[in-house]
Amino acid sequence: MSFLTFNDLRLTFDSSVKRSKRYQRATFGDGYSQILGDGLNAEKETWSCTTPPMESFEAFSVEAALKLYADAPITWTPPDATKTFQSQFTAGSLTLGYTNLQSLSLFGYTRPTNYTANLVTGVLTSVTIANGTIVRITITENPKQFLLRDGWQLNYIAPEVYQLSFELERIYT
């Protein structure tokens, strides 16, 4: 579709994401239990999306795209794909908690001189960054695959003005 890509779709500030992990828990008779992630792709991510009010032709263009993608994966880069945060190096490595990264940088350090990064696993290693050093990290996640969940809602705001609401659920293909 040349007229719209989901990365160009504007969302309001009240759009939100819910993230969680699926897990399995085995409980034994003596009160002992074991918990483990439910498979390789145990992370769940659901976006509740709302567009700002838009003219009817634009709203119907978005609706047309939603109809086309109603049963197909949507490749989308969510608005929070770039994140800056701090974390601490311990014993020469740092596991970020984020995986499948498009890019990564450490404030004040250069790669590969000061550190190496595995963008797939999100693990940094270094022999020059001292143990216990807190570093500022900026990452950008790769686009993800989503499915349209439970249709969409087209809200009438005023003559020739509409707003759309829909949910996208992350899938693994």
mmCIF file of C-alpha atoms in Angstrom:
data_model
loop_
_atom_site.group_PDB
_atom_site.id
_atom_site.type_symbol
_atom_site.label_atom_id
_atom_site.label_comp_id
_atom_site.label_asym_id
_atom_site.label_seq_id
_atom_site.Cartn_x
_atom_site.Cartn_y
_atom_site.Cartn_z
ATOM 1 C CA MET A 1 0.000 0.000 0.000
ATOM 2 C CA SER A 2 1.641 3.201 -1.046
ATOM 3 C CA PHE A 3 -0.802 5.677 0.498
ATOM 4 C CA LEU A 4 -0.306 4.615 4.119
ATOM 5 C CA THR A 5 2.208 2.732 6.176
ATOM 6 C CA PHE A 6 1.537 2.010 9.798
ATOM 7 C CA ASN A 7 4.810 3.735 10.733
ATOM 8 C CA ASP A 8 3.320 6.980 9.341
ATOM 9 C CA LEU A 9 0.119 6.602 11.341
ATOM 10 C CA ARG A 10 -0.234 9.326 13.951
ATOM 11 C CA LEU A 11 -1.451 8.236 17.397
ATOM 12 C CA THR A 12 -2.709 10.260 20.348
ATOM 13 C CA PHE A 13 -0.916 10.403 23.681
ATOM 14 C CA ASP A 14 -3.580 8.240 25.286
ATOM 15 C CA SER A 15 -2.550 5.300 23.095
ATOM 16 C CA SER A 16 -1.009 2.690 25.367
ATOM 17 C CA VAL A 17 0.834 -0.612 25.440
ATOM 18 C CA LYS A 18 0.422 -3.596 27.751
ATOM 19 C CA ARG A 19 3.406 -5.924 28.025
ATOM 20 C CA SER A 20 3.633 -9.179 29.943
ATOM 21 C CA LYS A 21 5.194 -12.621 29.789
ATOM 22 C CA ARG A 22 3.531 -15.978 29.537
ATOM 23 C CA TYR A 23 4.908 -18.527 31.944
ATOM 24 C CA GLN A 24 4.317 -22.038 33.178
ATOM 25 C CA ARG A 25 4.278 -22.926 36.840
ATOM 26 C CA ALA A 26 4.568 -26.389 38.304
ATOM 27 C CA THR A 27 3.575 -26.700 41.975
ATOM 28 C CA PHE A 28 4.549 -29.739 44.006
ATOM 29 C CA GLY A 29 2.943 -31.239 47.133
ATOM 30 C CA ASP A 30 5.542 -29.864 49.543
ATOM 31 C CA GLY A 31 4.863 -26.238 48.494
ATOM 32 C CA TYR A 32 7.855 -26.077 46.155
ATOM 33 C CA SER A 33 7.180 -24.648 42.690
ATOM 34 C CA GLN A 34 9.095 -24.009 39.508
ATOM 35 C CA ILE A 35 8.386 -21.170 37.091
ATOM 36 C CA LEU A 36 9.653 -20.871 33.535
ATOM 37 C CA GLY A 37 8.886 -18.838 30.433
ATOM 38 C CA ASP A 38 6.281 -20.373 28.139
ATOM 39 C CA GLY A 39 8.329 -21.054 25.016
ATOM 40 C CA LEU A 40 10.785 -19.010 22.982
ATOM 41 C CA ASN A 41 8.345 -16.166 22.304
ATOM 42 C CA ALA A 42 6.789 -15.751 25.736
ATOM 43 C CA GLU A 43 6.547 -11.951 25.591
ATOM 44 C CA LYS A 44 3.077 -10.525 24.984
ATOM 45 C CA GLU A 45 2.568 -6.992 23.683
ATOM 46 C CA THR A 46 -0.777 -5.348 22.928
ATOM 47 C CA TRP A 47 -1.177 -1.753 21.767
ATOM 48 C CA SER A 48 -4.430 0.167 22.254
ATOM 49 C CA CYS A 49 -4.220 2.751 19.481
ATOM 50 C CA THR A 50 -6.240 5.919 18.985
ATOM 51 C CA THR A 51 -5.733 8.343 16.139
ATOM 52 C CA PRO A 52 -6.214 12.080 16.579
ATOM 53 C CA PRO A 53 -9.372 13.517 15.001
ATOM 54 C CA MET A 54 -8.908 13.608 11.228
ATOM 55 C CA GLU A 55 -10.800 14.614 8.138
ATOM 56 C CA SER A 56 -13.120 11.935 6.800
ATOM 57 C CA PHE A 57 -11.018 11.156 3.697
ATOM 58 C CA GLU A 58 -7.980 10.452 5.885
ATOM 59 C CA ALA A 59 -10.003 8.406 8.401
ATOM 60 C CA PHE A 60 -11.519 6.320 5.604
ATOM 61 C CA SER A 61 -8.034 5.823 4.099
ATOM 62 C CA VAL A 62 -6.870 4.406 7.443
ATOM 63 C CA GLU A 63 -10.001 2.271 7.653
ATOM 64 C CA ALA A 64 -9.319 0.933 4.146
ATOM 65 C CA ALA A 65 -5.820 -0.041 5.287
ATOM 66 C CA LEU A 66 -7.249 -1.744 8.385
ATOM 67 C CA LYS A 67 -9.605 -3.731 6.142
ATOM 68 C CA LEU A 68 -6.678 -4.827 3.981
ATOM 69 C CA TYR A 69 -4.623 -5.860 7.028
ATOM 70 C CA ALA A 70 -7.520 -7.399 8.977
ATOM 71 C CA ASP A 71 -6.129 -10.922 8.621
ATOM 72 C CA ALA A 72 -2.489 -10.307 7.721
ATOM 73 C CA PRO A 73 0.591 -9.427 9.776
ATOM 74 C CA ILE A 74 1.390 -5.718 10.031
ATOM 75 C CA THR A 75 5.048 -4.736 10.262
ATOM 76 C CA TRP A 76 5.105 -1.759 12.620
ATOM 77 C CA THR A 77 7.636 0.193 14.637
ATOM 78 C CA PRO A 78 5.822 1.268 17.830
ATOM 79 C CA PRO A 79 6.296 4.860 19.007
ATOM 80 C CA ASP A 80 8.416 3.736 21.973
ATOM 81 C CA ALA A 81 10.932 1.752 19.881
ATOM 82 C CA THR A 82 13.789 4.098 20.860
ATOM 83 C CA LYS A 83 14.570 4.034 24.580
ATOM 84 C CA THR A 84 17.256 5.634 26.746
ATOM 85 C CA PHE A 85 17.967 4.172 30.186
ATOM 86 C CA GLN A 86 20.798 3.393 32.635
ATOM 87 C CA SER A 87 22.220 0.058 33.712
ATOM 88 C CA GLN A 88 25.305 -1.295 35.447
ATOM 89 C CA PHE A 89 28.190 -3.355 34.081
ATOM 90 C CA THR A 90 28.937 -6.357 36.270
ATOM 91 C CA ALA A 91 31.893 -8.673 35.737
ATOM 92 C CA GLY A 92 32.557 -7.292 32.263
ATOM 93 C CA SER A 93 29.066 -7.747 30.846
ATOM 94 C CA LEU A 94 25.622 -6.239 30.822
ATOM 95 C CA THR A 95 22.378 -7.940 29.813
ATOM 96 C CA LEU A 96 19.939 -5.271 28.667
ATOM 97 C CA GLY A 97 16.650 -7.140 28.838
ATOM 98 C CA TYR A 98 15.884 -5.957 25.292
ATOM 99 C CA THR A 99 16.600 -8.243 22.340
ATOM 100 C CA ASN A 100 16.396 -8.054 18.542
ATOM 101 C CA LEU A 101 17.796 -4.520 18.411
ATOM 102 C CA GLN A 102 18.270 -2.350 15.356
ATOM 103 C CA SER A 103 20.867 -0.100 17.018
ATOM 104 C CA LEU A 104 22.553 0.527 20.347
ATOM 105 C CA SER A 105 24.931 3.138 21.757
ATOM 106 C CA LEU A 106 26.481 3.921 25.137
ATOM 107 C CA PHE A 107 26.885 7.564 26.103
ATOM 108 C CA GLY A 108 30.601 8.354 26.360
ATOM 109 C CA TYR A 109 31.839 5.053 24.923
ATOM 110 C CA THR A 110 32.545 3.816 21.394
ATOM 111 C CA ARG A 111 32.032 0.435 19.845
ATOM 112 C CA PRO A 112 34.086 -1.745 19.294
ATOM 113 C CA THR A 113 36.875 0.064 21.205
ATOM 114 C CA ASN A 114 35.148 0.114 24.614
ATOM 115 C CA TYR A 115 32.495 -2.566 24.245
ATOM 116 C CA THR A 116 30.958 -5.133 21.949
ATOM 117 C CA ALA A 117 27.225 -5.668 21.560
ATOM 118 C CA ASN A 118 25.179 -8.614 20.431
ATOM 119 C CA LEU A 119 22.080 -6.895 19.021
ATOM 120 C CA VAL A 120 20.144 -10.177 18.804
ATOM 121 C CA THR A 121 20.583 -11.182 22.468
ATOM 122 C CA GLY A 122 21.006 -7.689 23.938
ATOM 123 C CA VAL A 123 24.232 -8.588 25.768
ATOM 124 C CA LEU A 124 27.148 -6.144 26.029
ATOM 125 C CA THR A 125 30.697 -7.145 26.964
ATOM 126 C CA SER A 126 33.685 -4.982 27.832
ATOM 127 C CA VAL A 127 37.173 -5.263 29.253
ATOM 128 C CA THR A 128 37.669 -1.470 29.444
ATOM 129 C CA ILE A 129 34.467 -0.406 31.256
ATOM 130 C CA ALA A 130 35.081 -0.854 34.972
ATOM 131 C CA ASN A 131 32.995 -3.247 37.039
ATOM 132 C CA GLY A 132 30.099 -1.408 38.705
ATOM 133 C CA THR A 133 30.050 1.443 36.164
ATOM 134 C CA ILE A 134 26.561 2.736 35.474
ATOM 135 C CA VAL A 135 26.205 3.540 31.774
ATOM 136 C CA ARG A 136 23.563 5.440 29.837
ATOM 137 C CA ILE A 137 22.250 3.371 26.933
ATOM 138 C CA THR A 138 20.116 4.264 23.923
ATOM 139 C CA ILE A 139 18.554 1.442 21.956
ATOM 140 C CA THR A 140 16.230 1.219 18.981
ATOM 141 C CA GLU A 141 14.206 -1.947 18.573
ATOM 142 C CA ASN A 142 13.559 -3.512 15.178
ATOM 143 C CA PRO A 143 10.067 -3.296 13.691
ATOM 144 C CA LYS A 144 7.728 -6.002 15.005
ATOM 145 C CA GLN A 145 4.866 -8.026 13.561
ATOM 146 C CA PHE A 146 1.334 -7.312 14.800
ATOM 147 C CA LEU A 147 -2.193 -8.492 14.035
ATOM 148 C CA LEU A 148 -5.281 -6.342 14.205
ATOM 149 C CA ARG A 149 -7.239 -7.537 17.216
ATOM 150 C CA ASP A 150 -11.046 -7.483 17.429
ATOM 151 C CA GLY A 151 -11.625 -5.006 14.601
ATOM 152 C CA TRP A 152 -11.669 -1.232 15.007
ATOM 153 C CA GLN A 153 -13.980 1.552 16.045
ATOM 154 C CA LEU A 154 -14.696 4.586 13.860
ATOM 155 C CA ASN A 155 -15.908 7.476 16.022
ATOM 156 C CA TYR A 156 -17.852 10.394 14.593
ATOM 157 C CA ILE A 157 -16.469 13.636 16.112
ATOM 158 C CA ALA A 158 -18.078 16.315 13.971
ATOM 159 C CA PRO A 159 -19.216 16.700 10.339
ATOM 160 C CA GLU A 160 -16.427 15.260 8.171
ATOM 161 C CA VAL A 161 -14.237 14.545 11.253
ATOM 162 C CA TYR A 162 -13.591 11.033 12.609
ATOM 163 C CA GLN A 163 -11.282 9.249 15.012
ATOM 164 C CA LEU A 164 -10.264 5.572 14.889
ATOM 165 C CA SER A 165 -9.515 3.200 17.755
ATOM 166 C CA PHE A 166 -8.073 -0.296 17.394
ATOM 167 C CA GLU A 167 -5.771 -2.800 19.080
ATOM 168 C CA LEU A 168 -2.656 -4.445 17.684
ATOM 169 C CA GLU A 169 -1.341 -7.670 19.195
ATOM 170 C CA ARG A 170 2.246 -8.754 18.658
ATOM 171 C CA ILE A 171 2.763 -12.017 16.823
ATOM 172 C CA TYR A 172 5.826 -14.067 16.016
ATOM 173 C CA THR A 173 6.200 -15.303 12.461
#
